[in-house]
Coordinates of C-alpha atoms and ligand atoms in Angstrom, one line a residue:
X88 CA 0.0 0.0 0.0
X89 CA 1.5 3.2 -0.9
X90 CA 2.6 5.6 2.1
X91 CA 0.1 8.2 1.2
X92 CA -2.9 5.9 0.2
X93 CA -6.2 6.9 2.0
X94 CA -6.6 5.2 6.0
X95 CA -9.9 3.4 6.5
X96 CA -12.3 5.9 8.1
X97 CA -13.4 4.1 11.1
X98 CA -16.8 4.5 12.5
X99 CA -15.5 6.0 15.4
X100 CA -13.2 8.8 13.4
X101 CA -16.3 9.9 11.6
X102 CA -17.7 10.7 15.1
X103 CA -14.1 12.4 15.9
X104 CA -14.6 14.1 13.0
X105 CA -18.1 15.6 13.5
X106 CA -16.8 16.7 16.7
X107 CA -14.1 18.3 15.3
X108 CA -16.4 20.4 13.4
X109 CA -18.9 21.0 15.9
X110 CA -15.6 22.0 18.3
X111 CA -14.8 24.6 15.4
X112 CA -18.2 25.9 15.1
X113 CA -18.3 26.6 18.3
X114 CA -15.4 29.1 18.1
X115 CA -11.8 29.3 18.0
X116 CA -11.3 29.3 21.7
X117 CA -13.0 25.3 21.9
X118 CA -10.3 22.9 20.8
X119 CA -12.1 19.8 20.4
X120 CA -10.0 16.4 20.7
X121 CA -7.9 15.9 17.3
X122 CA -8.7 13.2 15.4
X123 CA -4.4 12.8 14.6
X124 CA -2.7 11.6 17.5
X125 CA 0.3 13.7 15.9
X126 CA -2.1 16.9 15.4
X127 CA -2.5 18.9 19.1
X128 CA -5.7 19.7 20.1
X129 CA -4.5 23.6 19.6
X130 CA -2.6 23.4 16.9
X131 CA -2.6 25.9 14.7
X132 CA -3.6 23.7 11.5
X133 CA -5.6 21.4 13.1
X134 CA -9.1 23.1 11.9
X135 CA -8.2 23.1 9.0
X136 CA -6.8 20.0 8.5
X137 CA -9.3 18.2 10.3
X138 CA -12.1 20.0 7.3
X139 CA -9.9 18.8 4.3
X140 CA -9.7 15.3 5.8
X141 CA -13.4 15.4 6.2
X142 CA -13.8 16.4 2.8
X143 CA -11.3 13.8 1.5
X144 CA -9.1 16.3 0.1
X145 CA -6.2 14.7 2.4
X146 CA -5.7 11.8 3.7
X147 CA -3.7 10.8 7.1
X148 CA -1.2 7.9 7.6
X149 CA -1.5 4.2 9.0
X150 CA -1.8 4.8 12.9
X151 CA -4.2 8.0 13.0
X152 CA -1.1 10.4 12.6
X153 CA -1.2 13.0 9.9
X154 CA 2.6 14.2 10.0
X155 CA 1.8 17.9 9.9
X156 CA 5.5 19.3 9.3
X157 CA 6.1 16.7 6.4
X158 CA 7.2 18.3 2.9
X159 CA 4.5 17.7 0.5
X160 CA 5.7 16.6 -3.0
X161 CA 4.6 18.2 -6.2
X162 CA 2.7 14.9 -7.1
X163 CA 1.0 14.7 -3.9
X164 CA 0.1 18.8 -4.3
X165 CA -1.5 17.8 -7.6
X166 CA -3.8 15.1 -6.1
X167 CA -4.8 17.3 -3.3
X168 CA -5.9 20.2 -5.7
X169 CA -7.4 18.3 -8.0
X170 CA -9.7 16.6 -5.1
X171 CA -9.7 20.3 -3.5
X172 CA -11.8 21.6 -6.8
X173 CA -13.7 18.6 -7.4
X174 CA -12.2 17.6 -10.3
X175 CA -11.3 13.7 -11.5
X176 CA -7.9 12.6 -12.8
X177 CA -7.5 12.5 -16.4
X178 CA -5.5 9.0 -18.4
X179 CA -4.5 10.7 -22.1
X180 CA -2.8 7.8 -23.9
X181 CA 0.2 11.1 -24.4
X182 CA 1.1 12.0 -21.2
X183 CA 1.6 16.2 -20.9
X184 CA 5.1 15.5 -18.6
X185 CA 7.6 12.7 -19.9
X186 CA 8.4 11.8 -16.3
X187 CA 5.2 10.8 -14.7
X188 CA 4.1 7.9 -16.5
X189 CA 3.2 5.1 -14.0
X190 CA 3.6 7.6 -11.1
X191 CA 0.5 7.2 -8.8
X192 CA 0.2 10.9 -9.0
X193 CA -0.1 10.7 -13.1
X194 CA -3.8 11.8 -13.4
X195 CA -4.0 14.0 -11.3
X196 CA -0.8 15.8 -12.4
X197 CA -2.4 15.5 -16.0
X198 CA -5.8 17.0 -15.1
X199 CA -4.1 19.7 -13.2
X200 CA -1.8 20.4 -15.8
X201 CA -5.3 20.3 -18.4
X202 CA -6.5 22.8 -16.6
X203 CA -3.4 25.2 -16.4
X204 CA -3.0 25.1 -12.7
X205 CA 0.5 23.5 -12.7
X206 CA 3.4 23.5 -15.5
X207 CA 6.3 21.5 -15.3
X208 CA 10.0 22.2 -16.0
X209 CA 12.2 23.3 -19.4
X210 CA 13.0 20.0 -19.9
X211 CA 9.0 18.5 -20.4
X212 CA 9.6 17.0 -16.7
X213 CA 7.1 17.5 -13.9
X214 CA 9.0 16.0 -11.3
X215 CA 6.5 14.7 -9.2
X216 CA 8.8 13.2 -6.2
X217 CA 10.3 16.6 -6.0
X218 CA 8.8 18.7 -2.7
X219 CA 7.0 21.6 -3.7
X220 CA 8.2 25.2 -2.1
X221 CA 6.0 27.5 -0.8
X222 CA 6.5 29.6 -3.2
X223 CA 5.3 27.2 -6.0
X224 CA 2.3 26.3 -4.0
X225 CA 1.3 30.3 -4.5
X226 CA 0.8 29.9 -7.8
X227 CA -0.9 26.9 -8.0
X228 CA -3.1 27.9 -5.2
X229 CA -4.0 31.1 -7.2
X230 CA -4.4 29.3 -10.3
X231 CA -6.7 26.3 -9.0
X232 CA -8.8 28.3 -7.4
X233 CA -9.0 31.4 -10.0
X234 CA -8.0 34.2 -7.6
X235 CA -8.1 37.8 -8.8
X236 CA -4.2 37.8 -9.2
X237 CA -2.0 40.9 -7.8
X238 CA -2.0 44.2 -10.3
X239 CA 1.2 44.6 -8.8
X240 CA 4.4 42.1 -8.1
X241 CA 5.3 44.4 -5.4
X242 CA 4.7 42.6 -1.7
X243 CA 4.0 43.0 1.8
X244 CA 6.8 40.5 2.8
X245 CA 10.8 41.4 3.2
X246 CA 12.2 38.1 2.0
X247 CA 9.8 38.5 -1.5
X248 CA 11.3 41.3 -3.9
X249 CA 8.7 42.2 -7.0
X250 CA 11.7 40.5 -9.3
X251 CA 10.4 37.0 -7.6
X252 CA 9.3 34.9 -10.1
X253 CA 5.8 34.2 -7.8
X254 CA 6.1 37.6 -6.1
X255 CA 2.7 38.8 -7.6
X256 CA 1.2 35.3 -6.5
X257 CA 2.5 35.6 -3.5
X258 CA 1.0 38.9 -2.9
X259 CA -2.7 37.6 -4.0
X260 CA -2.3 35.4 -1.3
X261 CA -1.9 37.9 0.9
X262 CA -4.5 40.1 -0.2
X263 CA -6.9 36.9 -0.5
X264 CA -6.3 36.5 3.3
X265 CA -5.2 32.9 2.7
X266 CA -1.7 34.2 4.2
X267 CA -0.1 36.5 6.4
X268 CA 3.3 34.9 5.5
X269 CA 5.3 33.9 8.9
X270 CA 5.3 37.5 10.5
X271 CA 6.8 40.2 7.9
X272 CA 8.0 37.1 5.3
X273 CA 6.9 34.3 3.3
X274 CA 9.8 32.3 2.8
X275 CA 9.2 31.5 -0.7
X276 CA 11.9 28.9 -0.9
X277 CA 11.2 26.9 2.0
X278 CA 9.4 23.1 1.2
X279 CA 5.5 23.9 2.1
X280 CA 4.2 21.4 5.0
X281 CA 1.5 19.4 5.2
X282 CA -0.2 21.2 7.9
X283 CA 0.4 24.6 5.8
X284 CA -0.9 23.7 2.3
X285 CA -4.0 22.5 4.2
X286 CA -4.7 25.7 6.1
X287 CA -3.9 27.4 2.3
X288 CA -6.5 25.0 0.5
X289 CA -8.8 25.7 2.9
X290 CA -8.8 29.4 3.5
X291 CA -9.2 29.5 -0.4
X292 CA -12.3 27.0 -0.1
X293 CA -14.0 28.2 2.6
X294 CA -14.0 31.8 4.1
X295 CA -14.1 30.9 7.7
X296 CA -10.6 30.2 7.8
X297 CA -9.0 33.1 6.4
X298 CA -6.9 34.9 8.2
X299 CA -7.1 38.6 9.5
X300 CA -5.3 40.8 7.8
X301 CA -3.6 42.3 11.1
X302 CA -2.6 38.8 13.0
X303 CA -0.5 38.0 13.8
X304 CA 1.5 40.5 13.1
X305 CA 0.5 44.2 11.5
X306 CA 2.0 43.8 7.8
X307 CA 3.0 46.5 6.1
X308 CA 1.0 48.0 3.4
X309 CA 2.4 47.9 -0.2
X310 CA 4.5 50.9 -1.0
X311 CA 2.6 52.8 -3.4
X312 CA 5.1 53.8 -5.5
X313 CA 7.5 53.4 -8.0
X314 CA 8.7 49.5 -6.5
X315 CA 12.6 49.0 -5.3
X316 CA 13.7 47.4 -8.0
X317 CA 17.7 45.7 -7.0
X318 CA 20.0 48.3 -8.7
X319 CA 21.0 46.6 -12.1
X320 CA 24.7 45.7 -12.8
X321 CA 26.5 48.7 -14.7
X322 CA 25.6 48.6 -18.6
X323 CA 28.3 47.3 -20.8
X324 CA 27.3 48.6 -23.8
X325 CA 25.8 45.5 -24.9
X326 CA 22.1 44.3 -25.9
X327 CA 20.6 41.1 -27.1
X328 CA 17.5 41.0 -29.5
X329 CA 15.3 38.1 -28.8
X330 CA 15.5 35.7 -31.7
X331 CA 13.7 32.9 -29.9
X332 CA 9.3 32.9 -29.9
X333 CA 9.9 33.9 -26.3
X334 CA 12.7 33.2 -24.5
X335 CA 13.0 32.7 -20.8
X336 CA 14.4 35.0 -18.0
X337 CA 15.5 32.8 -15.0
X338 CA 17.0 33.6 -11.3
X339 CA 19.9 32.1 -12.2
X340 CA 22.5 30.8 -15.1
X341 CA 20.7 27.6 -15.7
X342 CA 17.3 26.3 -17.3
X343 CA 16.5 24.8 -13.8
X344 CA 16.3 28.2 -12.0
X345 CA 12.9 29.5 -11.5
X346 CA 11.0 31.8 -14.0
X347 CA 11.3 35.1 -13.7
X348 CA 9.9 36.3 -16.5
X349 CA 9.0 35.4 -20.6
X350 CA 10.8 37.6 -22.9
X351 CA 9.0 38.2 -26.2
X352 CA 10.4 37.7 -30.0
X353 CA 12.7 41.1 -30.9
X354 CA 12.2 42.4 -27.6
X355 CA 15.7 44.1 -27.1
X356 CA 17.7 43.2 -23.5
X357 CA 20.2 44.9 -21.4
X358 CA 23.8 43.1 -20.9
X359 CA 25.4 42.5 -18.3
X360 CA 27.8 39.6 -18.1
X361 CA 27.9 36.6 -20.0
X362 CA 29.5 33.7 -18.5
X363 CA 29.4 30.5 -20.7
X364 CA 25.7 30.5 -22.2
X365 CA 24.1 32.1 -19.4
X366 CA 23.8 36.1 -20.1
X367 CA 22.6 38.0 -16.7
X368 CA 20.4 40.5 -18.5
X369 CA 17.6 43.5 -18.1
X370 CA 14.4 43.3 -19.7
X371 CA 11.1 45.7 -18.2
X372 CA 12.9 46.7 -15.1
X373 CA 13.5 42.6 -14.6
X374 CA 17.5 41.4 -14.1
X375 CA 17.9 37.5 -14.9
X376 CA 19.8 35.1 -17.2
X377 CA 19.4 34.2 -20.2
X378 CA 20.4 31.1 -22.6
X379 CA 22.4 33.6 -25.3
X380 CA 22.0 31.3 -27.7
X381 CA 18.7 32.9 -28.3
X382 CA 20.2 36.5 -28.2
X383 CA 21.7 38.1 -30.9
X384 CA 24.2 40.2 -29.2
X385 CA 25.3 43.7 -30.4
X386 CA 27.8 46.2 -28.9
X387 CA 26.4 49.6 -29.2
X388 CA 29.5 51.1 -29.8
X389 CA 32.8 49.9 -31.5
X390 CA 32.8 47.2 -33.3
X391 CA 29.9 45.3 -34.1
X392 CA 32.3 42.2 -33.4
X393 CA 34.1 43.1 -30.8
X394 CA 34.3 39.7 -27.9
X395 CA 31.7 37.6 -30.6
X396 CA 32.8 34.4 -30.2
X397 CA 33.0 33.2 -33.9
X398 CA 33.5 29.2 -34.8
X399 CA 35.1 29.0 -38.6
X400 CA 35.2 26.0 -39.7
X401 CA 37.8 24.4 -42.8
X402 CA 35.7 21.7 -44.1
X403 CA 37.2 18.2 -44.8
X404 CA 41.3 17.6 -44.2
X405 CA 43.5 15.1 -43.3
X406 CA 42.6 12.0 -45.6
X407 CA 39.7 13.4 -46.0
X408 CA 40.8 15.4 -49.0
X409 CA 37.4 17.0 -49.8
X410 CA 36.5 17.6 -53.8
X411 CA 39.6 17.3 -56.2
X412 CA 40.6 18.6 -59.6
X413 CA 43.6 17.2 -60.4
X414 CA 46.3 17.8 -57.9
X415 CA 43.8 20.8 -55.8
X416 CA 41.8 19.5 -52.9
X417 CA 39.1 21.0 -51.6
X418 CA 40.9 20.7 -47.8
X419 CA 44.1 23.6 -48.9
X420 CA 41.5 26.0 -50.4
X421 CA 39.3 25.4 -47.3
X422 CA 41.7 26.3 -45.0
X423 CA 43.5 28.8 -46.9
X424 CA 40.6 31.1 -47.0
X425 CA 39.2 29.8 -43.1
X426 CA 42.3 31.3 -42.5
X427 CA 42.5 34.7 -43.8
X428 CA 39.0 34.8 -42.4
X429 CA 40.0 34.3 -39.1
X430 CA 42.6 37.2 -39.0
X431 CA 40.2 39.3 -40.2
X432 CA 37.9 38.7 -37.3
X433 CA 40.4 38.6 -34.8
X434 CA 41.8 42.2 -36.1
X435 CA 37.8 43.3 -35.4
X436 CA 38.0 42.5 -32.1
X437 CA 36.1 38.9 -32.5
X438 CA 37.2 35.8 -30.4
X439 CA 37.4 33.1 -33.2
X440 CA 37.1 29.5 -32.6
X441 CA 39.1 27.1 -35.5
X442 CA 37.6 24.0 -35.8
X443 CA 41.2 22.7 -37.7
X444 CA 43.8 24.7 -38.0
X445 CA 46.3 22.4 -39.9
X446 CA 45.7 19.1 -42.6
X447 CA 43.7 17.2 -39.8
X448 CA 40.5 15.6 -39.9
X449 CA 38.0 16.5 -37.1
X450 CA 34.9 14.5 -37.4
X451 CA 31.8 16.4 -38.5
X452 CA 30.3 15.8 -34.9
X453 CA 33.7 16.9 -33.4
X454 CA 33.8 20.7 -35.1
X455 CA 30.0 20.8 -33.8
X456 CA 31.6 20.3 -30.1
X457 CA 34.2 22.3 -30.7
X458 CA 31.9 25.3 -31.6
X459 CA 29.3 24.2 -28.6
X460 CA 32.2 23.5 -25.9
X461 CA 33.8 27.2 -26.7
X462 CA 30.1 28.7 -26.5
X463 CA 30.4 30.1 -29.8
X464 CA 27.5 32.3 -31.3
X465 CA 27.8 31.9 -34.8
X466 CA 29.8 28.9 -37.4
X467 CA 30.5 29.3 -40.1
X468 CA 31.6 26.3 -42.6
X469 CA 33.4 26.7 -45.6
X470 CA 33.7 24.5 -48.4
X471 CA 34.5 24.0 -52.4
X472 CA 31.7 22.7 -54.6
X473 CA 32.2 20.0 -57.5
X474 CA 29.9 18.7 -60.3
X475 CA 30.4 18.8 -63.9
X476 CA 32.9 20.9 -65.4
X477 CA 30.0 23.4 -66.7
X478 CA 28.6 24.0 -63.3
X479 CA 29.5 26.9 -61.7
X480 CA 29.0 29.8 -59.3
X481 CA 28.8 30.0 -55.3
X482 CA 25.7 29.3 -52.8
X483 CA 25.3 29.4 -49.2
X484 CA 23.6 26.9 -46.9
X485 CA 21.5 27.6 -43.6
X486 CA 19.8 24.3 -42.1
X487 CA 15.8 25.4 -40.5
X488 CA 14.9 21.9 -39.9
X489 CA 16.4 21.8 -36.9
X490 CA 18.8 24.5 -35.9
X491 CA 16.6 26.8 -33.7
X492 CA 18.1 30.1 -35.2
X493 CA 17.1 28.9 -38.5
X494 CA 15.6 32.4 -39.5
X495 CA 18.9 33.9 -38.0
X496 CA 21.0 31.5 -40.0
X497 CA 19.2 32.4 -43.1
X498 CA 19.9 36.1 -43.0
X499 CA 23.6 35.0 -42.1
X500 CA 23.8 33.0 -45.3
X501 CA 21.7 36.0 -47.0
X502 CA 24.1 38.5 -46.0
X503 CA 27.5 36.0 -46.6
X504 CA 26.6 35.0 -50.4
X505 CA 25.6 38.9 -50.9
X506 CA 29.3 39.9 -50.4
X507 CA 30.5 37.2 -52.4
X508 CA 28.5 37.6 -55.7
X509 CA 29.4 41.3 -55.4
X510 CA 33.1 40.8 -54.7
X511 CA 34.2 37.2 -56.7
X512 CA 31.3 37.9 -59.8
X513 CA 31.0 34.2 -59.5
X514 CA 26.9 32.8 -60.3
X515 CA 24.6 33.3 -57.8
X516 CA 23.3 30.3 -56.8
X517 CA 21.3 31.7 -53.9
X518 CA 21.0 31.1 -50.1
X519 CA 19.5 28.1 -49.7
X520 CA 18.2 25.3 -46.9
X521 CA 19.7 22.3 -46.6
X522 CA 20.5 20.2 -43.5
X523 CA 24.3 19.4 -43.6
X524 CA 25.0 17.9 -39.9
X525 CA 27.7 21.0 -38.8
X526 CA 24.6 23.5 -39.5
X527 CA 22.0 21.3 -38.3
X528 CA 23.1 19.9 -35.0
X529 CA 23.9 23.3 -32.6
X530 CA 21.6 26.2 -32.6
X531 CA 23.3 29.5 -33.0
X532 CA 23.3 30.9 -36.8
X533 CA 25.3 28.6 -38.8
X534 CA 26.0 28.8 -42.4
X535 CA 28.0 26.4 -44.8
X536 CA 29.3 28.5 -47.5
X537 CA 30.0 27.0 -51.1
X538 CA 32.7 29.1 -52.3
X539 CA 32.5 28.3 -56.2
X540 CA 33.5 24.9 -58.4
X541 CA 36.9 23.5 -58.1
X542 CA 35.4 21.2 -61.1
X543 CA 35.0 24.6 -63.3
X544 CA 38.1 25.7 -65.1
X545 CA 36.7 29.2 -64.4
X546 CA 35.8 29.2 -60.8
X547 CA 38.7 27.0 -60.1
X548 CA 41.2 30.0 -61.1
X549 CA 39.6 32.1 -58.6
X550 CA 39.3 29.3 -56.3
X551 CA 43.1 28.7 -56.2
X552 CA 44.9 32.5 -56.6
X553 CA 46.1 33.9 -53.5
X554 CA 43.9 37.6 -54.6
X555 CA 40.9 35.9 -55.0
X556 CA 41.3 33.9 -51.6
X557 CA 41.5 37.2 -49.7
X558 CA 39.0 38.4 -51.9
X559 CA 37.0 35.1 -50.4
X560 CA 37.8 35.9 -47.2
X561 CA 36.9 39.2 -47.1
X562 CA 33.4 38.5 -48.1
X563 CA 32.8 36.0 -45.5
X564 CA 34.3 38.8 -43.1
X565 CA 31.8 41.7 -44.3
X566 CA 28.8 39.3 -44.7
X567 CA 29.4 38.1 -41.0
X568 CA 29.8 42.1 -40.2
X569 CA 26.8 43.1 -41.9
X570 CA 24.5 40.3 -40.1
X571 CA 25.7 42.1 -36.8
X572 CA 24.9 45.7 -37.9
X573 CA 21.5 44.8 -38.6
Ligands
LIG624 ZN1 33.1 20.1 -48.9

């Protein structure tokens, strides 16, 4: 039987039970005899956690206790609301979470999560064995029970600043009189207990429990005016425009920090620091982190890439030799122009990232982790074509099947093949999608630029004089400039 599976009501706790109710009725001041022989017959909860139990919203433990200070896991949380509002548990074939299939919690997590009163995690996980914080528990407690939520994510409670992630839900708690906090804070991070999501539930089912606004302890009012918002880090000349549908602000440099806010596509953000992929930014007054993958980052002054971290990639090399016209392999020109590309970056300030810098052969996954593990925010591949000898001219390859800056990548390649038609007078053979692996498997904009036709006597001339290879380079260069000064 599982550990939180419903006790047998005895005959005798149903009398217990009425008593307890009668006991209430009569006043706070008459403490009738607790039904849990682990719940005093004053304890604070004990009203309240004697109505959900009569209401079968909660159920107590083997030996009449009820553990009133245990943590109460998110699972758990789920089934109580979902009995709290009368609902039934829902058995999709597709469950909404990847990680609660066969969890005795499933359908109620699923009908909660039907009826938008819980979300899970980044990662599609609900994590139903994980205890739910007191802070969580404000927003589901709003959500299941429709309270009018806070104008305002300012809050009566020292511990809770209006950059909270649940600040504003916290505050409608407050305001619903379903809590005072514990004297003039909430302690939002704290695991909620038994004994406190049951006084929660039912304040927000029943008005006889809530609490006064003045007890215990006199809150402060919100301040009025303009909120006290933590002084932002300095600016460092730097913003990031949202190239994601929304991207997400969290507390701290990691998907698994809480939410603080959703940033909308092209919405412009504040810079402060980047450290690895995790960008601490402004956005609405709000300071958080950000996944810069999902940024594209401009300096407002100097150069447009100065710090961009820049992966160039030679395609082919060691016995890998690439296309081959006689004794020319596609590997040399590769690298000959990746080359002269990179200076050029460097001398703009850019932090470049070569993926070979010799005749050696990374694997097509390898220069994908080489980009990834230097937290690059833009590759850029570069190859020879070949075909027949009467084919000829240059194109430029962006992957949207799968590369989540697939727009990004496309005015990348745009921009790239622009400066080459106008400075090689090779064909234009466009900039086009196509899902090479070193484009299609990391998500910052990636391009894969066919340089012209090692198999064409004409673009093959180009192709191999040292003029034309800067000429090459310097097109990648301005294209890669230009997609910044947009
Ligand atoms: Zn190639």
């Amino acid at each position: 039987m599982s550990k939180y599976g419903k006790i047998m009501v005895s005959i005798s706790m149903f009398f217990l039970t009425m008593l307890g109710l009668y006991g209430f009725q009569q006043g706070q001041n008459v403490h009738a005899k607790s039904i849990f022989v682990d719940v005093a017959d004053n304890y604070w909860a004990k009203e309240e956690i004697e109505y959900l139990y009569g209401n079968q919203i909660i159920s107590g433990y083997e030996g009449n206790q009820f553990k009133p200070t245990d943590p109460v896991t998110r699972g758990q949380a789920a089934k109580m609301i979902i009995n709290a509002i009368k609902e039934k548990e829902s058995t999709p074939s597709k469950p909404s979470f990847s990680d609660i299939k066969g969890n005795q919690f499933s359908g109620y997590i699923e009908r909660a999560a039907q009826l938008e009163i819980i979300s899970g995690y980044d990662d599609n996980t609900y994590r139903p064995n994980v205890n739910l914080t007191r802070g969580q528990m404000s927003k589901i407690i709003v959500n299941a029970f429709d309270l009018e939520k806070s104008q305002s994510s300012k809050t009566v409670f020292t511990d809770v600043p209006s950059t909270y992630q649940f600040a504003s839900y916290i505050q409608t708690l407050y305001n619903e009189r379903i809590s005072n906090g514990n004297g003039n804070v909430f302690e939002p991070g704290k695991n909620v207990t038994r004994a406190e999501l049951s006084a929660f539930i039912s304040r927000a089912l029943d008005d006889r429990f809530k609490v006064t606004a003045q007890d215990p302890t006199p809150a402060p009012k919100p301040e009025p005016d303009p909120e006290p918002t933590p002084t932002p880090p300095p600016a460092t000349g730097l913003t990031g425009e949202v190239t994601a549908d929304v991207l997400n602000m969290r507390s701290g440099p990691g998907s698994s920090y809480g939410l603080v806010t959703a940033i909308p596509q092209n919405a412009v953000v504040t810079v402060h620091s980047i450290d690895g992929f995790w960008a601490k930014v402004t956005y609405n007054n709000k300071t958080g982190y950000v996944h810069k993958t999902y940024l594209k980052l401009k300096n407002t002054s100097g150069s447009v890439l100065q710090n961009r971290i820049i992966t160039i990639d030679a395609g082919h090399g060691g016995k890998d030799v690439g296309a081959v016209n006689g004794d020319i392999y596609e590997k040399d020109i590769a690298l000959a122009v990746a080359k002269l590309v990179e200076q050029k970056l460097k001398s703009a300030g850019a932090k470049t990232v070569m993926t070979r810098s010799s005749d050696t052969y990374p694997t097509l996954d390898g220069r994908v982790q080489t980009s990834i593990n230097n937290h690059s925010e833009m590759f850029v591949s570069i190859h020879t074509n070949a075909a027949t000898p009467s084919a000829s001219g240059t194109e430029t390859y962006y992957d949207t099947s799968k590369n989540e800056n697939g727009a990004e990548s496309r005015e990348l390649a745009i921009e790239i093949q622009k400066q080459l038609i106008a400075l090689i007078g090779t064909k234009d053979r466009g900039a086009k999608d196509n899902s090479f692996l070193v484009i299609r498997e990391q998500h910052i904009p990636s391009v894969l630029v066919e340089l012209a036709f090692i198999s064409n006597s004409g673009d093959l001339a180009k192709l191999t004089s040292p003029e034309y290879q800067e000429l090459f380079a310097e097109a990648i260069f301005r294209g890669i400039k230009s997609y910044y000064s947009k």
